[in-house]
Coordinates of N, CA, C and O in Angstrom, one line a residue:
P1 N -11.1 -75.9 9.4 CA -10.8 -74.5 9.1 C -9.5 -74.4 8.4 O -8.6 -75.0 8.5
D2 N -9.5 -73.4 7.5 CA -8.3 -72.9 6.7 C -7.3 -72.2 7.6 O -7.5 -71.0 7.9
V3 N -6.3 -72.8 8.1 CA -5.3 -72.3 9.0 C -4.6 -71.1 8.5 O -4.4 -70.1 9.0
A4 N -4.1 -71.2 7.2 CA -3.4 -70.1 6.5 C -4.3 -68.9 6.4 O -3.8 -67.8 6.8
K5 N -5.5 -69.1 6.2 CA -6.5 -67.9 6.0 C -6.6 -67.2 7.3 O -6.6 -66.0 7.4
S6 N -6.9 -68.0 8.3 CA -7.2 -67.5 9.7 C -5.8 -66.7 10.2 O -6.0 -65.7 10.9
Q7 N -4.6 -67.1 9.8 CA -3.5 -66.4 10.2 C -3.3 -65.1 9.6 O -2.9 -64.1 10.1
C8 N -3.7 -65.1 8.3 CA -3.6 -63.8 7.6 C -4.6 -62.8 8.0 O -4.5 -61.6 7.9
D9 N -5.8 -63.2 8.5 CA -6.8 -62.4 8.9 C -6.6 -61.8 10.3 O -7.2 -60.8 10.6
K10 N -5.7 -62.3 11.0 CA -5.4 -61.7 12.4 C -4.9 -60.3 12.2 O -4.1 -60.0 11.5
S11 N -5.4 -59.5 13.1 CA -4.9 -58.1 13.3 C -4.0 -57.9 14.5 O -4.1 -58.7 15.4
F12 N -3.2 -57.0 14.5 CA -2.2 -56.7 15.6 C -2.1 -55.2 15.7 O -2.6 -54.4 15.1
Q13 N -1.5 -54.9 16.9 CA -1.3 -53.5 17.3 C 0.2 -53.1 17.2 O 1.0 -53.9 17.4
L14 N 0.4 -51.9 16.6 CA 1.8 -51.4 16.6 C 1.9 -50.1 17.3 O 0.9 -49.3 17.3
F15 N 3.0 -49.8 18.1 CA 3.2 -48.6 18.8 C 4.2 -47.9 18.1 O 5.4 -48.4 17.9
A16 N 4.1 -46.6 17.8 CA 5.1 -45.7 17.2 C 5.3 -44.7 18.2 O 4.6 -44.1 18.9
K17 N 6.7 -44.5 18.4 CA 7.2 -43.5 19.5 C 7.8 -42.3 18.7 O 8.8 -42.5 17.8
A18 N 7.4 -41.2 19.0 CA 7.9 -39.9 18.5 C 9.2 -39.5 19.1 O 9.5 -39.9 20.3
L19 N 10.0 -38.7 18.7 CA 11.2 -38.2 19.1 C 10.9 -37.4 20.3 O 11.7 -37.2 21.2
T20 N 9.7 -36.8 20.5 CA 9.3 -36.1 21.7 C 9.0 -37.0 22.8 O 8.7 -36.5 23.9
G21 N 8.8 -38.3 22.6 CA 8.4 -39.3 23.6 C 7.0 -39.8 23.7 O 6.6 -40.7 24.3
T22 N 6.2 -39.0 22.8 CA 4.8 -39.5 22.6 C 4.7 -40.8 21.9 O 5.3 -41.0 21.0
T23 N 3.8 -41.6 22.4 CA 3.7 -43.0 21.8 C 2.1 -43.1 21.3 O 1.1 -42.6 21.8
I24 N 2.1 -43.5 20.0 CA 0.9 -43.6 19.3 C 0.7 -45.1 19.0 O 1.4 -45.9 18.5
A25 N -0.6 -45.5 19.4 CA -1.0 -46.9 19.2 C -1.8 -47.0 17.8 O -2.6 -46.2 17.6
I26 N -1.3 -48.0 16.9 CA -2.0 -48.1 15.7 C -2.7 -49.6 15.8 O -2.0 -50.6 15.9
D27 N -4.0 -49.5 15.7 CA -4.7 -50.9 15.9 C -5.2 -51.3 14.4 O -5.2 -50.7 13.6
G28 N -5.6 -52.7 14.5 CA -6.2 -53.2 13.2 C -5.2 -53.4 12.2 O -5.7 -53.5 11.0
L29 N -3.8 -53.6 12.3 CA -3.0 -53.9 11.3 C -3.0 -55.3 11.0 O -3.2 -56.2 11.8
T30 N -2.7 -55.7 9.7 CA -2.6 -57.1 9.3 C -1.3 -57.3 8.6 O -0.6 -56.4 8.3
A31 N -1.0 -58.8 8.3 CA 0.3 -58.9 7.7 C 0.5 -58.3 6.3 O 1.4 -58.1 5.9
S32 N -0.7 -57.9 5.7 CA -0.7 -57.5 4.3 C -0.6 -55.9 4.3 O -0.5 -55.3 3.2
C33 N -0.5 -55.3 5.6 CA -0.4 -53.9 5.5 C 0.9 -53.4 5.1 O 2.0 -54.1 5.3
T34 N 1.0 -52.2 4.3 CA 2.3 -51.7 3.9 C 2.7 -50.6 4.9 O 2.1 -50.1 5.6
V35 N 4.0 -50.2 4.6 CA 4.6 -49.0 5.4 C 3.8 -47.8 5.2 O 3.5 -47.1 6.1
Q36 N 3.2 -47.6 3.9 CA 2.4 -46.5 3.6 C 1.1 -46.5 4.4 O 0.7 -45.4 4.9
D37 N 0.5 -47.6 4.6 CA -0.6 -47.8 5.4 C -0.4 -47.4 6.8 O -1.3 -46.6 7.4
I38 N 0.7 -47.8 7.4 CA 1.0 -47.4 8.8 C 1.2 -45.9 8.9 O 0.8 -45.3 9.8
M39 N 2.0 -45.4 7.9 CA 2.3 -43.9 8.0 C 1.0 -43.1 7.9 O 0.9 -42.1 8.6
M40 N 0.0 -43.6 7.0 CA -1.3 -42.8 7.0 C -2.0 -42.9 8.4 O -2.6 -41.9 8.7
D41 N -2.0 -43.9 9.0 CA -2.5 -44.2 10.4 C -1.8 -43.2 11.4 O -2.6 -42.5 12.2
V42 N -0.6 -43.2 11.3 CA 0.2 -42.3 12.2 C 0.0 -40.9 12.0 O -0.4 -40.1 12.9
E43 N -0.3 -40.5 10.6 CA -0.5 -39.1 10.3 C -1.8 -38.7 10.8 O -2.1 -37.7 11.3
L44 N -2.9 -39.6 10.7 CA -4.2 -39.4 11.1 C -4.2 -39.2 12.7 O -5.0 -38.3 13.3
K45 N -3.6 -40.1 13.4 CA -3.6 -40.0 14.8 C -2.7 -38.8 15.4 O -3.1 -38.2 16.4
S46 N -1.6 -38.5 14.8 CA -0.7 -37.5 15.3 C -0.9 -36.1 14.6 O -0.4 -35.1 15.2
Q47 N -1.5 -36.0 13.5 CA -1.7 -34.8 12.9 C -0.4 -34.2 12.2 O -0.2 -33.0 12.0
V48 N 0.5 -35.1 12.2 CA 2.0 -34.7 11.6 C 2.0 -35.3 10.2 O 1.7 -36.5 10.1
P49 N 2.2 -34.5 9.2 CA 2.2 -34.9 7.8 C 3.3 -36.0 7.6 O 4.3 -35.9 8.1
M50 N 3.0 -36.9 6.6 CA 3.8 -38.1 6.4 C 5.2 -37.6 6.0 O 6.2 -38.3 6.3
R51 N 5.3 -36.5 5.2 CA 6.7 -36.2 4.7 C 7.5 -35.5 5.9 O 8.7 -35.3 5.6
K52 N 6.9 -35.5 7.1 CA 7.8 -34.9 8.2 C 8.2 -35.9 9.2 O 8.6 -35.6 10.2
F53 N 7.9 -37.2 8.8 CA 8.4 -38.3 9.8 C 8.9 -39.5 9.0 O 8.5 -39.6 7.9
H54 N 9.5 -40.4 9.6 CA 9.8 -41.8 9.1 C 9.6 -42.9 10.1 O 9.6 -42.5 11.3
L55 N 9.5 -44.1 9.7 CA 9.4 -45.2 10.6 C 10.7 -46.0 10.6 O 11.3 -46.2 9.5
S56 N 11.2 -46.4 11.7 CA 12.5 -47.3 11.8 C 12.3 -48.3 12.8 O 11.5 -48.1 13.8
L57 N 13.0 -49.4 12.7 CA 13.0 -50.5 13.7 C 14.4 -51.0 13.7 O 15.1 -51.3 12.8
H58 N 15.0 -51.0 15.0 CA 16.3 -51.3 15.3 C 17.3 -50.5 14.3 O 18.2 -51.0 13.8
G59 N 17.1 -49.2 14.1 CA 17.8 -48.3 13.5 C 17.8 -48.4 11.8 O 18.5 -47.7 11.2
M60 N 16.9 -49.2 11.4 CA 16.8 -49.4 10.0 C 15.4 -48.8 9.5 O 14.3 -49.1 10.0
R61 N 15.7 -47.8 8.7 CA 14.4 -47.1 8.1 C 13.4 -47.9 7.3 O 14.0 -48.6 6.4
W62 N 12.2 -48.0 7.5 CA 11.3 -48.7 6.6 C 11.0 -48.0 5.3 O 10.9 -46.7 5.3
A63 N 10.9 -48.6 4.4 CA 10.7 -48.1 3.0 C 9.3 -48.3 2.5 O 8.6 -49.3 3.1
D64 N 8.7 -47.4 1.8 CA 7.3 -47.5 1.4 C 6.7 -48.7 0.8 O 5.7 -49.1 1.1
P65 N 7.4 -49.4 -0.1 CA 6.7 -50.6 -0.7 C 6.8 -51.7 0.1 O 6.1 -52.9 -0.3
W66 N 7.4 -51.8 1.3 CA 7.5 -53.0 2.1 C 6.2 -53.4 2.6 O 5.3 -52.5 3.0
I67 N 5.9 -54.7 2.8 CA 4.7 -55.2 3.4 C 5.2 -55.8 4.8 O 6.3 -56.4 5.0
I68 N 4.3 -55.5 5.9 CA 4.8 -55.8 7.2 C 5.0 -57.4 7.4 O 6.0 -57.8 8.2
S69 N 4.3 -58.2 6.7 CA 4.6 -59.7 7.0 C 6.0 -60.1 6.8 O 6.5 -60.8 7.3

């Protein structure tokens, strides 16, 4: 089996927490997902437009062209 291919195909779950304390689970993400992909998923689940929120990790804001891997 192709080990590199199998690792890239794995999906994972990400949890986004709003300032209100609400937690949103985003399923089916892969290493090739971009921040834009995640933001679209958050928008669909939360009904909050992308222009009204941002994603950050350890105080660092995620930029749109970044890939999660």
